[in-house]
Short mmCIF file of N, CA and C in Angstrom, two decimals:
data_model
loop_
_atom_site.label_atom_id
_atom_site.label_comp_id
_atom_site.label_asym_id
_atom_site.label_seq_id
_atom_site.Cartn_x
_atom_site.Cartn_y
_atom_site.Cartn_z
N MET A 223 -43.43 11.54 -27.86
CA MET A 223 -43.40 11.83 -26.63
C MET A 223 -42.62 10.98 -25.33
N LYS A 224 -42.59 9.46 -25.64
CA LYS A 224 -41.70 8.90 -25.12
C LYS A 224 -40.02 8.88 -24.93
N THR A 225 -40.11 9.79 -26.26
CA THR A 225 -38.32 9.33 -26.58
C THR A 225 -38.30 10.93 -25.64
N MET A 226 -38.97 12.28 -25.44
CA MET A 226 -38.61 13.36 -24.85
C MET A 226 -38.47 12.86 -23.46
N PHE A 227 -39.13 12.25 -23.20
CA PHE A 227 -39.24 11.83 -21.76
C PHE A 227 -38.26 11.31 -21.25
N ALA A 228 -37.88 9.91 -21.92
CA ALA A 228 -36.63 9.17 -21.87
C ALA A 228 -35.08 10.31 -21.83
N LEU A 229 -35.00 10.92 -22.67
CA LEU A 229 -34.52 11.77 -22.75
C LEU A 229 -33.70 12.98 -21.51
N LEU A 230 -35.14 13.60 -20.90
CA LEU A 230 -35.31 14.28 -19.89
C LEU A 230 -34.69 13.74 -18.56
N MET A 231 -35.20 12.42 -18.53
CA MET A 231 -34.60 11.29 -17.27
C MET A 231 -33.62 10.92 -17.34
N THR A 232 -32.75 10.68 -18.59
CA THR A 232 -31.51 10.41 -18.74
C THR A 232 -30.64 11.36 -18.76
N SER A 233 -31.19 12.75 -18.77
CA SER A 233 -30.09 14.12 -18.40
C SER A 233 -30.33 14.19 -17.19
N MET A 234 -31.25 13.97 -16.31
CA MET A 234 -31.22 14.32 -15.07
C MET A 234 -30.57 13.46 -14.10
N LEU A 235 -30.55 11.90 -14.60
CA LEU A 235 -29.85 11.09 -13.83
C LEU A 235 -28.37 11.36 -13.93
N ILE A 236 -27.91 11.85 -15.54
CA ILE A 236 -26.75 12.30 -15.86
C ILE A 236 -26.12 13.47 -14.82
N ALA A 237 -27.12 14.26 -14.69
CA ALA A 237 -26.83 15.80 -13.83
C ALA A 237 -26.31 15.01 -12.20
N ALA A 238 -27.47 14.30 -11.79
CA ALA A 238 -27.55 13.71 -10.59
C ALA A 238 -26.16 12.93 -10.31
N THR A 239 -26.08 12.12 -10.79
CA THR A 239 -24.48 11.34 -10.70
C THR A 239 -23.44 12.16 -10.95
N GLY A 240 -23.00 12.88 -11.83
CA GLY A 240 -22.24 14.18 -12.23
C GLY A 240 -21.80 14.76 -10.47
N PHE A 241 -23.15 15.67 -9.59
CA PHE A 241 -22.84 16.03 -8.33
C PHE A 241 -22.73 15.02 -7.22
N ALA A 242 -22.66 13.70 -7.79
CA ALA A 242 -22.62 12.45 -6.59
C ALA A 242 -21.24 12.29 -6.98
N ALA A 243 -20.50 12.38 -7.81
CA ALA A 243 -19.12 12.16 -8.05
C ALA A 243 -18.27 13.24 -7.97
N GLU A 244 -18.69 14.62 -7.56
CA GLU A 244 -17.86 15.43 -6.78
C GLU A 244 -16.56 14.73 -6.27
N PRO A 245 -15.29 15.40 -6.67
CA PRO A 245 -14.56 14.70 -6.00
C PRO A 245 -13.80 15.34 -4.59
N ALA A 246 -14.00 14.89 -3.72
CA ALA A 246 -13.70 15.47 -2.59
C ALA A 246 -12.07 16.02 -2.48
N LYS A 247 -12.44 17.27 -1.24
CA LYS A 247 -11.10 17.76 -0.86
C LYS A 247 -9.92 17.22 -0.86
N MET A 248 -9.00 17.17 -1.45
CA MET A 248 -7.77 17.15 -0.50
C MET A 248 -7.01 17.64 1.28
N LEU A 249 -7.13 17.04 1.63
CA LEU A 249 -6.88 17.74 3.44
C LEU A 249 -5.52 18.05 3.11
N SER A 250 -5.41 19.45 4.08
CA SER A 250 -3.82 19.91 4.29
C SER A 250 -3.45 18.92 5.65
N LYS A 251 -1.71 18.58 5.72
CA LYS A 251 -1.31 18.70 6.69
C LYS A 251 -1.80 18.72 8.04
N LYS A 252 -1.97 20.31 8.10
CA LYS A 252 -2.93 20.80 9.29
C LYS A 252 -3.92 20.03 9.54
N GLU A 253 -5.01 19.40 8.58
CA GLU A 253 -6.25 18.84 9.01
C GLU A 253 -6.02 17.97 9.36
N VAL A 254 -4.97 16.81 8.26
CA VAL A 254 -4.78 15.34 8.57
C VAL A 254 -4.36 15.61 10.48
N GLY A 255 -3.55 16.80 10.37
CA GLY A 255 -3.31 16.50 11.98
C GLY A 255 -4.20 16.41 13.13
N VAL A 256 -4.75 17.63 13.09
CA VAL A 256 -6.08 17.85 13.54
C VAL A 256 -7.01 16.10 13.71
N LEU A 257 -7.36 15.75 12.42
CA LEU A 257 -8.35 14.69 12.53
C LEU A 257 -7.68 13.45 13.06
N ILE A 258 -6.41 13.17 13.04
CA ILE A 258 -5.93 11.89 13.25
C ILE A 258 -6.05 12.23 14.61
N GLY A 259 -5.43 13.11 15.66
CA GLY A 259 -5.84 13.51 17.05
C GLY A 259 -7.15 12.93 17.32
N LYS A 260 -8.66 13.44 16.52
CA LYS A 260 -9.82 13.31 16.91
C LYS A 260 -10.79 12.08 16.68
N ALA A 261 -10.01 11.67 15.36
CA ALA A 261 -11.00 10.69 14.56
C ALA A 261 -11.83 9.68 15.36
N SER A 262 -13.02 9.70 15.19
CA SER A 262 -13.82 8.75 16.00
C SER A 262 -14.89 8.19 15.37
N THR A 263 -15.40 9.03 14.35
CA THR A 263 -16.61 8.82 13.27
C THR A 263 -15.86 8.28 11.91
N PRO A 264 -16.85 6.67 11.85
CA PRO A 264 -16.65 6.54 10.48
C PRO A 264 -15.94 7.55 9.26
N ALA A 265 -16.80 8.32 9.39
CA ALA A 265 -16.53 9.87 8.13
C ALA A 265 -15.11 10.19 8.11
N GLU A 266 -14.75 10.44 9.45
CA GLU A 266 -13.41 11.17 10.06
C GLU A 266 -12.11 9.84 9.75
N HIS A 267 -12.47 8.49 9.49
CA HIS A 267 -11.99 7.85 9.17
C HIS A 267 -11.46 7.76 8.26
N ASN A 268 -12.71 7.58 7.00
CA ASN A 268 -12.84 7.41 6.05
C ASN A 268 -11.83 8.67 5.31
N GLN A 269 -12.35 9.47 5.75
CA GLN A 269 -11.22 10.82 5.32
C GLN A 269 -9.77 10.76 5.39
N LEU A 270 -9.47 9.88 6.56
CA LEU A 270 -7.76 9.63 6.52
C LEU A 270 -7.60 8.26 5.65
N ALA A 271 -8.63 7.78 5.74
CA ALA A 271 -7.97 6.76 4.23
C ALA A 271 -7.27 7.65 3.36
N GLN A 272 -8.60 8.29 2.80
CA GLN A 272 -8.79 8.39 1.27
C GLN A 272 -7.74 9.32 1.01
N TYR A 273 -6.84 9.87 2.55
CA TYR A 273 -5.92 10.70 2.14
C TYR A 273 -4.87 9.99 1.96
N TYR A 274 -4.35 8.90 2.49
CA TYR A 274 -3.41 8.34 2.77
C TYR A 274 -3.35 7.22 1.17
N ARG A 275 -4.95 7.20 0.86
CA ARG A 275 -4.88 6.35 -0.29
C ARG A 275 -4.31 6.96 -1.14
N LEU A 276 -4.57 8.54 -1.56
CA LEU A 276 -4.47 9.76 -2.55
C LEU A 276 -2.70 9.50 -2.45
N GLN A 277 -1.97 9.79 -1.02
CA GLN A 277 -0.54 10.04 -0.72
C GLN A 277 0.24 8.90 -1.43
N ALA A 278 -0.40 7.76 -1.18
CA ALA A 278 0.08 6.68 -1.48
C ALA A 278 0.51 6.50 -2.96
N GLU A 279 -0.71 6.86 -4.23
CA GLU A 279 -0.50 6.88 -5.32
C GLU A 279 0.23 7.93 -5.52
N LYS A 280 0.08 9.20 -5.06
CA LYS A 280 1.49 9.78 -5.39
C LYS A 280 2.90 10.08 -5.39
N LEU A 281 2.55 9.17 -4.39
CA LEU A 281 4.29 8.64 -3.79
C LEU A 281 4.44 7.44 -5.14
N GLU A 282 3.94 6.52 -5.34
CA GLU A 282 4.10 5.25 -6.07
C GLU A 282 3.88 6.32 -7.91
N ALA A 283 3.40 7.47 -8.18
CA ALA A 283 3.47 7.96 -9.41
C ALA A 283 5.18 8.96 -9.53
N ASP A 284 5.68 9.41 -8.48
CA ASP A 284 7.04 10.05 -8.32
C ASP A 284 8.11 8.64 -8.07
N ALA A 285 7.62 7.39 -7.73
CA ALA A 285 8.61 6.20 -7.70
C ALA A 285 8.67 6.34 -8.94
N ASN A 286 7.46 5.37 -9.95
CA ASN A 286 7.59 5.31 -11.29
C ASN A 286 8.63 6.34 -12.15
N ASP A 287 8.28 7.97 -11.90
CA ASP A 287 9.25 8.57 -12.30
C ASP A 287 10.69 8.42 -12.31
N HIS A 288 10.91 8.72 -10.96
CA HIS A 288 12.55 8.38 -10.70
C HIS A 288 13.10 6.85 -11.08
N ALA A 289 12.20 5.65 -11.47
CA ALA A 289 12.77 4.55 -11.85
C ALA A 289 12.76 4.52 -13.65
N GLU A 290 12.09 5.55 -14.34
CA GLU A 290 12.36 5.75 -15.45
C GLU A 290 13.39 6.73 -15.99
N MET A 291 13.72 7.59 -15.29
CA MET A 291 14.96 8.31 -14.72
C MET A 291 16.31 7.61 -14.70
N ALA A 292 16.23 6.51 -14.03
CA ALA A 292 17.15 5.77 -13.60
C ALA A 292 17.36 4.84 -15.06
N LYS A 293 16.48 4.29 -15.29
CA LYS A 293 16.36 3.46 -16.88
C LYS A 293 17.44 4.43 -17.59
N ILE A 294 17.14 5.74 -18.03
CA ILE A 294 17.96 6.61 -19.05
C ILE A 294 19.34 6.69 -18.57
N TYR A 295 18.92 7.10 -17.28
CA TYR A 295 20.99 7.17 -16.20
C TYR A 295 21.97 5.90 -16.75
N ARG A 296 21.07 4.76 -16.45
CA ARG A 296 21.98 3.18 -16.85
C ARG A 296 22.34 2.98 -18.34
N ALA A 297 20.81 3.63 -19.76
CA ALA A 297 21.75 3.80 -20.60
C ALA A 297 22.92 4.59 -21.11
N ARG A 298 22.43 5.43 -20.20
CA ARG A 298 23.63 6.84 -20.94
C ARG A 298 24.25 7.14 -19.37
N PRO A 299 25.19 6.59 -19.44
CA PRO A 299 25.95 6.87 -18.03
C PRO A 299 26.60 8.42 -17.68
N THR A 300 26.15 9.02 -16.93
CA THR A 300 27.42 10.31 -16.63
C THR A 300 28.62 10.37 -16.15
N ALA A 301 29.41 11.76 -16.36
CA ALA A 301 30.74 11.08 -15.46
C ALA A 301 30.69 11.02 -13.61
N SER A 302 29.34 11.51 -13.39
CA SER A 302 28.89 11.61 -12.04
C SER A 302 28.95 10.43 -11.75
N GLU A 303 28.95 9.12 -12.51
CA GLU A 303 28.58 7.61 -12.26
C GLU A 303 29.69 7.50 -11.32
N THR A 304 30.91 7.62 -11.87
CA THR A 304 32.30 7.82 -11.00
C THR A 304 32.80 8.50 -10.22
N LYS A 305 32.86 9.29 -10.50
CA LYS A 305 33.36 10.69 -10.28
C LYS A 305 32.40 11.36 -8.51
N ARG A 306 30.67 10.81 -8.89
CA ARG A 306 30.85 11.55 -7.71
C ARG A 306 29.10 10.99 -7.45
N PRO A 307 29.02 9.48 -6.99
CA PRO A 307 28.50 8.31 -7.14
C PRO A 307 27.07 9.42 -6.12
N MET A 308 26.09 8.97 -6.38
CA MET A 308 24.90 9.14 -5.71
C MET A 308 24.43 10.80 -5.91
N SER A 309 25.42 11.01 -6.90
CA SER A 309 24.92 12.45 -7.35
C SER A 309 23.37 12.49 -8.00
N PRO A 310 22.95 14.13 -7.83
CA PRO A 310 21.65 13.73 -8.37
C PRO A 310 21.51 13.44 -10.14
N ASP A 311 22.43 13.56 -10.69
CA ASP A 311 22.04 12.78 -12.11
C ASP A 311 22.85 11.64 -12.68
N THR A 312 22.65 10.52 -11.29
CA THR A 312 23.18 9.28 -11.02
C THR A 312 21.98 8.59 -11.34
N ALA A 313 22.07 7.23 -11.82
CA ALA A 313 21.12 5.99 -11.71
C ALA A 313 21.17 5.46 -10.16
N ALA A 314 22.01 5.69 -9.44
CA ALA A 314 22.18 5.17 -8.33
C ALA A 314 20.91 5.64 -6.93
N HIS A 315 21.02 7.23 -7.42
CA HIS A 315 20.58 8.19 -6.82
C HIS A 315 19.39 7.89 -7.11
N CYS A 316 18.66 7.97 -8.47
CA CYS A 316 17.15 7.34 -8.83
C CYS A 316 16.76 6.36 -8.11
N GLU A 317 17.49 5.68 -8.45
CA GLU A 317 17.12 4.19 -7.79
C GLU A 317 17.06 4.04 -6.37
N TYR A 318 17.66 4.62 -5.31
CA TYR A 318 17.71 5.09 -4.00
C TYR A 318 16.46 5.53 -3.75
N PHE A 319 15.74 6.72 -4.61
CA PHE A 319 14.55 7.48 -4.17
C PHE A 319 13.34 6.41 -4.91
N THR A 320 13.43 5.90 -6.20
CA THR A 320 12.29 4.31 -6.33
C THR A 320 12.33 3.70 -5.14
N ASP A 321 12.94 3.70 -4.71
CA ASP A 321 12.81 2.31 -3.15
C ASP A 321 12.52 3.51 -2.00
N SER A 322 12.53 4.07 -1.69
CA SER A 322 12.33 4.88 -0.67
C SER A 322 11.14 5.58 -0.84
N LEU A 323 10.64 6.30 -2.08
CA LEU A 323 9.30 6.23 -2.26
C LEU A 323 8.00 5.50 -2.50
N ARG A 324 8.69 3.81 -2.83
CA ARG A 324 8.07 2.73 -3.17
C ARG A 324 7.67 2.09 -1.28
N LYS A 325 8.54 2.82 -0.80
CA LYS A 325 8.57 1.98 0.51
C LYS A 325 7.27 2.93 1.33
N ALA A 326 7.31 4.34 1.55
CA ALA A 326 6.70 5.28 1.62
C ALA A 326 4.78 5.30 1.16
N ALA A 327 4.68 4.54 -0.32
CA ALA A 327 3.85 4.25 -0.40
C ALA A 327 3.02 3.38 0.00
N GLY A 328 3.77 2.07 0.13
CA GLY A 328 3.44 1.01 1.07
C GLY A 328 3.09 1.31 2.15
N GLU A 329 3.71 2.27 3.03
CA GLU A 329 3.38 2.57 4.34
C GLU A 329 1.95 3.23 4.45
N ALA A 330 2.05 4.06 3.52
CA ALA A 330 0.80 5.10 2.78
C ALA A 330 -0.73 4.22 2.89
N ARG A 331 -0.25 3.05 2.17
CA ARG A 331 -1.38 2.06 2.08
C ARG A 331 -1.54 1.39 3.04
N THR A 332 -0.73 0.97 3.57
CA THR A 332 -1.10 0.67 4.86
C THR A 332 -1.90 1.06 5.91
N LEU A 333 -1.70 2.80 6.28
CA LEU A 333 -2.57 3.01 7.08
C LEU A 333 -3.69 3.60 6.34
N SER A 334 -3.87 3.65 5.21
CA SER A 334 -5.28 4.09 4.44
C SER A 334 -6.00 2.57 4.97
N ALA A 335 -5.72 1.56 4.79
CA ALA A 335 -6.41 0.28 5.20
C ALA A 335 -6.56 0.36 6.53
N ALA A 336 -6.03 0.62 7.29
CA ALA A 336 -6.20 0.63 8.90
C ALA A 336 -7.52 1.44 9.00
N HIS A 337 -7.42 2.65 8.44
CA HIS A 337 -8.53 3.82 8.83
C HIS A 337 -9.84 3.26 8.31
N ALA A 338 -9.61 2.73 7.20
CA ALA A 338 -10.82 2.18 6.19
C ALA A 338 -11.16 0.89 7.31
N GLY A 339 -10.67 0.11 7.95
CA GLY A 339 -10.94 -0.96 8.64
C GLY A 339 -11.22 -0.18 10.04
N MET A 340 -10.86 0.94 10.55
CA MET A 340 -11.52 1.55 11.71
C MET A 340 -13.01 1.96 11.24
N ALA A 341 -13.51 2.73 10.10
CA ALA A 341 -14.16 3.24 9.86
C ALA A 341 -15.75 1.98 9.61
N ASN A 342 -14.87 1.11 9.46
CA ASN A 342 -15.84 0.04 9.61
C ASN A 342 -16.27 -0.91 10.46
N GLN A 343 -15.89 -0.30 11.55
CA GLN A 343 -15.63 -1.30 12.80
C GLN A 343 -17.11 -0.78 13.64
#
């Protein structure tokens, strides 16, 4: 009987945790624009902080993809390396985007931290 009760309680706890851990909806660019213009509550600033954190993660993942492609192009250069520098099939192109995406990710993390700070005021 005690085992059955323990199983029941564990099942209820797992179910409740599952609902609480439901992922937040990703905001659209339009929703972000509206929210930036009116954000005044901690919940609104937390939404923006989460949006920018997710954007930073996506940008960083894209930067890592470009860094990997740059390694591949450096290992096996194409004719474009000398004939058409910065064309899409060159390491320099991928390195440029790696740097740009990492910079954008850093800016998104800064915005996320700023909104998290505003939410905690």
